[in-house]
mmCIF file with all atom_site columns, C-alpha atoms in Angstrom:
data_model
loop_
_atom_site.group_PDB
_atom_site.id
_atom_site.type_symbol
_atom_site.label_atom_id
_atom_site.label_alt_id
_atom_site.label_comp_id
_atom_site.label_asym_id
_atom_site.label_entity_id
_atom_site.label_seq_id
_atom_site.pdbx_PDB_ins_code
_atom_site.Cartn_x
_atom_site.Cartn_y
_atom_site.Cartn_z
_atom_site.occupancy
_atom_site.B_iso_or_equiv
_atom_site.pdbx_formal_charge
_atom_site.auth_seq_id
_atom_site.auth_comp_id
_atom_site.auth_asym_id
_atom_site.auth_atom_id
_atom_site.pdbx_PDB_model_num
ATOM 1  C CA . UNK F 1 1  ? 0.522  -25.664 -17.922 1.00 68.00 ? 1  UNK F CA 1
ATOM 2  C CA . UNK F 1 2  ? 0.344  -26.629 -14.195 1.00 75.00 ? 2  UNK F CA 1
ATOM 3  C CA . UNK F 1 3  ? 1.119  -24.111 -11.487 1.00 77.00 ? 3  UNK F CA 1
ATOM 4  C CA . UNK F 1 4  ? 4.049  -26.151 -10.242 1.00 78.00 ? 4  UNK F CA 1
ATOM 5  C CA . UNK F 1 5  ? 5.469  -25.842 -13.085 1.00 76.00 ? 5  UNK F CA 1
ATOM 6  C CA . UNK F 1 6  ? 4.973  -21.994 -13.527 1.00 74.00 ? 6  UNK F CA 1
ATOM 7  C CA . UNK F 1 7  ? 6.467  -22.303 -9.397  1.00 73.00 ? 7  UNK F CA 1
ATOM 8  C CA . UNK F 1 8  ? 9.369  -23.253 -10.982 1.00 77.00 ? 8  UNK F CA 1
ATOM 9  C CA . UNK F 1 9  ? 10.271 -20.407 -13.302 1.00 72.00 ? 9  UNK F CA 1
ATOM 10 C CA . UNK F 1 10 ? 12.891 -18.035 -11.418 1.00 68.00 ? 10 UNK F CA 1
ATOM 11 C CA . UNK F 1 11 ? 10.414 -15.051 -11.707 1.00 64.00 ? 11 UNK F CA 1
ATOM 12 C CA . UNK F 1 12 ? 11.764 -12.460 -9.267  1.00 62.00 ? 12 UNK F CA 1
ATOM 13 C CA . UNK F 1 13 ? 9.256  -9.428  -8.105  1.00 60.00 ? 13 UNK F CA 1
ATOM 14 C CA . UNK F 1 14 ? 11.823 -7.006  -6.941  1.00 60.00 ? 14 UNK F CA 1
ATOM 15 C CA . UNK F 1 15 ? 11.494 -3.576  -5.614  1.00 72.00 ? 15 UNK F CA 1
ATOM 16 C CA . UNK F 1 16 ? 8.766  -1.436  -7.037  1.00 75.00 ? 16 UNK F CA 1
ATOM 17 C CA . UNK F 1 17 ? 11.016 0.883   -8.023  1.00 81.00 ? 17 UNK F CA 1
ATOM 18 C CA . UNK F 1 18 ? 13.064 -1.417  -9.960  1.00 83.00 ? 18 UNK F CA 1
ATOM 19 C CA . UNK F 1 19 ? 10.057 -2.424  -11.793 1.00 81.00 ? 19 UNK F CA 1
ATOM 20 C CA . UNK F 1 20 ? 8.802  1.146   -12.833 1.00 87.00 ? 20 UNK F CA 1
ATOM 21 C CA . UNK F 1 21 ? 12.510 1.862   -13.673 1.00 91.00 ? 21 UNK F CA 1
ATOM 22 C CA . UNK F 1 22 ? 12.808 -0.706  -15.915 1.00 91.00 ? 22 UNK F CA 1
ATOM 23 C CA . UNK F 1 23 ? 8.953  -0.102  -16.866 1.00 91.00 ? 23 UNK F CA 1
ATOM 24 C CA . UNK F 1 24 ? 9.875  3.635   -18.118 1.00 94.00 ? 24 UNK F CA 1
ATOM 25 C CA . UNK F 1 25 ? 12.911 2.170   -19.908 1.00 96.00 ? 25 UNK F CA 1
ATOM 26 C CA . UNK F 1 26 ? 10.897 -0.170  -21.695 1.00 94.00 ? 26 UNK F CA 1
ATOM 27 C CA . UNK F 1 27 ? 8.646  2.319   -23.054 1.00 96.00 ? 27 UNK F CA 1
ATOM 28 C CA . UNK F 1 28 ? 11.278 4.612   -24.294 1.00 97.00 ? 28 UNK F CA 1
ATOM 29 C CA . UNK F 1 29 ? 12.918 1.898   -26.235 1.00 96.00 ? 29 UNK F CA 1
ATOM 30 C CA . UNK F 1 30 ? 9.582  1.145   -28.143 1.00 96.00 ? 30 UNK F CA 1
ATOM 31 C CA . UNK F 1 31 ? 9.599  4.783   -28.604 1.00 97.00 ? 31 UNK F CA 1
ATOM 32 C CA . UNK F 1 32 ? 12.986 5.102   -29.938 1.00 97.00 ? 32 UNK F CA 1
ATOM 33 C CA . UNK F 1 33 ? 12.307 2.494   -31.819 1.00 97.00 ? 33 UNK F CA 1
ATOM 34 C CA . UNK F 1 34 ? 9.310  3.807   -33.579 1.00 97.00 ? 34 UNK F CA 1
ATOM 35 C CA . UNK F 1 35 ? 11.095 6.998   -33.972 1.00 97.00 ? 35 UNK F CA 1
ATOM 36 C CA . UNK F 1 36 ? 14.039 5.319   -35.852 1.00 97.00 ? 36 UNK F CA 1
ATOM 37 C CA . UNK F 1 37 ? 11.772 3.390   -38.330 1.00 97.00 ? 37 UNK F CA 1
ATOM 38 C CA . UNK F 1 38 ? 10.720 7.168   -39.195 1.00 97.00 ? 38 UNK F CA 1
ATOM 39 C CA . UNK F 1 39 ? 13.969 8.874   -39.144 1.00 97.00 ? 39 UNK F CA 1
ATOM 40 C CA . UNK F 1 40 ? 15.259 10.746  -42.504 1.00 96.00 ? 40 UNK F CA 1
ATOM 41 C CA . UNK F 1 41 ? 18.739 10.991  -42.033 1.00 97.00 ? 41 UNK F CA 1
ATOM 42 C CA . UNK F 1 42 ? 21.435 9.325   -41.593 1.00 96.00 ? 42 UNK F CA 1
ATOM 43 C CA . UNK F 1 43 ? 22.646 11.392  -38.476 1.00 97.00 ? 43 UNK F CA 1
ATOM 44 C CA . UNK F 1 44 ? 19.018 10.964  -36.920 1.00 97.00 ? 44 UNK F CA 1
ATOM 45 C CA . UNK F 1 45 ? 19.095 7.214   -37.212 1.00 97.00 ? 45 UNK F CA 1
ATOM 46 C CA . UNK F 1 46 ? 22.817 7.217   -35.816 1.00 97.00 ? 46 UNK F CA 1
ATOM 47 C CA . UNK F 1 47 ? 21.910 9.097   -32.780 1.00 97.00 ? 47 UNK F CA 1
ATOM 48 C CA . UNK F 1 48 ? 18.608 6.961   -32.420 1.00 98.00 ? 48 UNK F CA 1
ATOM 49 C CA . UNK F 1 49 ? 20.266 3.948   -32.520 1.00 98.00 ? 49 UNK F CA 1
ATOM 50 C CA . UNK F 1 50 ? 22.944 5.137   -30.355 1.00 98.00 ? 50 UNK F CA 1
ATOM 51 C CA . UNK F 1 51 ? 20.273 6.263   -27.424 1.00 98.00 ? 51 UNK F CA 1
ATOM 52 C CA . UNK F 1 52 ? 18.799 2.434   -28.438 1.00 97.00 ? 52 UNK F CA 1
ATOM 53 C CA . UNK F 1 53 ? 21.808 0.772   -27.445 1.00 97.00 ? 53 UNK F CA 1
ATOM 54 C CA . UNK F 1 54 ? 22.547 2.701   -24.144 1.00 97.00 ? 54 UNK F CA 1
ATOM 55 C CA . UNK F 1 55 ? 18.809 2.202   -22.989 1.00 97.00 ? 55 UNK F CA 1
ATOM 56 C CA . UNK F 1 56 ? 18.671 -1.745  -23.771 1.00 96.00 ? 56 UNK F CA 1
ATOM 57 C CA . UNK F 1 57 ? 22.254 -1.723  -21.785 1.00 96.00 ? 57 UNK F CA 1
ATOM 58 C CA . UNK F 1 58 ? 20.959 0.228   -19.216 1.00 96.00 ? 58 UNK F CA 1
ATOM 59 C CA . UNK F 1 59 ? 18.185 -2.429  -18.918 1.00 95.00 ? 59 UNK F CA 1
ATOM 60 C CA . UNK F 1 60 ? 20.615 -5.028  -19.061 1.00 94.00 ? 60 UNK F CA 1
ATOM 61 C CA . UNK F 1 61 ? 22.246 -3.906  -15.989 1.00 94.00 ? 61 UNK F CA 1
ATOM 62 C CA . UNK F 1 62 ? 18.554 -3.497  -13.946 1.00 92.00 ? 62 UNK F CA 1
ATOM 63 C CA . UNK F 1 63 ? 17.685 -6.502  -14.605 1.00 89.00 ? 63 UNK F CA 1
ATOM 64 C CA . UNK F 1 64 ? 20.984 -8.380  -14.061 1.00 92.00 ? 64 UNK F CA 1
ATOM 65 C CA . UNK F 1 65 ? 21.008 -6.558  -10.228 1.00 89.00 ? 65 UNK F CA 1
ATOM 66 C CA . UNK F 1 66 ? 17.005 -7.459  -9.890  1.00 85.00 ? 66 UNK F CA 1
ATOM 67 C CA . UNK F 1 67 ? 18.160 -11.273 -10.291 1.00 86.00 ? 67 UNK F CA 1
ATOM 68 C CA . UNK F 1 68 ? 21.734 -10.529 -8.230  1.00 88.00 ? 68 UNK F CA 1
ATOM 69 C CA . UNK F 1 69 ? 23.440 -12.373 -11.414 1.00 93.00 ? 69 UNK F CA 1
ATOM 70 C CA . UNK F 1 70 ? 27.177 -12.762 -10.720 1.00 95.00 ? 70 UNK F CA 1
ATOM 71 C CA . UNK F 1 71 ? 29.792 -11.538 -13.530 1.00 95.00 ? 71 UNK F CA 1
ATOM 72 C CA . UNK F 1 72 ? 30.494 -14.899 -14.814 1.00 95.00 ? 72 UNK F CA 1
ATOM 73 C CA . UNK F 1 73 ? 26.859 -15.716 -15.346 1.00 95.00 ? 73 UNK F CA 1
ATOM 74 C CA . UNK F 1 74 ? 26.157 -12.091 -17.019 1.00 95.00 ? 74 UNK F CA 1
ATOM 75 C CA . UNK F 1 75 ? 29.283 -13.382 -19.127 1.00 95.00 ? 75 UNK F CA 1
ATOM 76 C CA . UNK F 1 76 ? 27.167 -16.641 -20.204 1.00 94.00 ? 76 UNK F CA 1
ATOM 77 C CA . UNK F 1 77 ? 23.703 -14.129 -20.348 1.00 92.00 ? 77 UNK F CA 1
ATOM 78 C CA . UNK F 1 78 ? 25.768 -12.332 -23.044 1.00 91.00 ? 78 UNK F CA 1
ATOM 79 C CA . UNK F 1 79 ? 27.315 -15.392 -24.513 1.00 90.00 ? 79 UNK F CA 1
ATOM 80 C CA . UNK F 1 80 ? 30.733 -14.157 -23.846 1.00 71.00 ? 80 UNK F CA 1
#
């Protein structure tokens, strides 16, 4: 791979804090995630996977304002 073509990539640094937000959000979904493949019950994996699927939207929406996407190409990012 040549560096223009790594130029190219839309790669966009952000804010720090942006980063270590979605860093820390990261990191508790792998948790979660771990912590589901060990859950027992049914009521423990339903509350796991519900705290799964408001952390991965809550990355969703970080990284959609780190790259300023518009609604209509979040709509085509979600293949809606």
């Amino acid at each position: 791979v040549k560096r223009g073509h790594i130029a190219k990539l839309p790669v966009v640094l952000g804010e720090v804090q942006q980063r270590q937000e979605i860093t820390v959000l990261v990191e508790q979904m792998l948790e979660l995630h771990k912590r589901l493949a060990a859950a027992h019950t049914g009521h423990e994996k339903s509350l796991l996977q519900r705290q799964i699927t408001t952390t991965d939207a809550h990355i969703d929406q970080l990284v959609y304002q780190l790259y300023a996407l518009t609604p209509a190409e979040i709509a085509i990012v979600e293949g809606s």
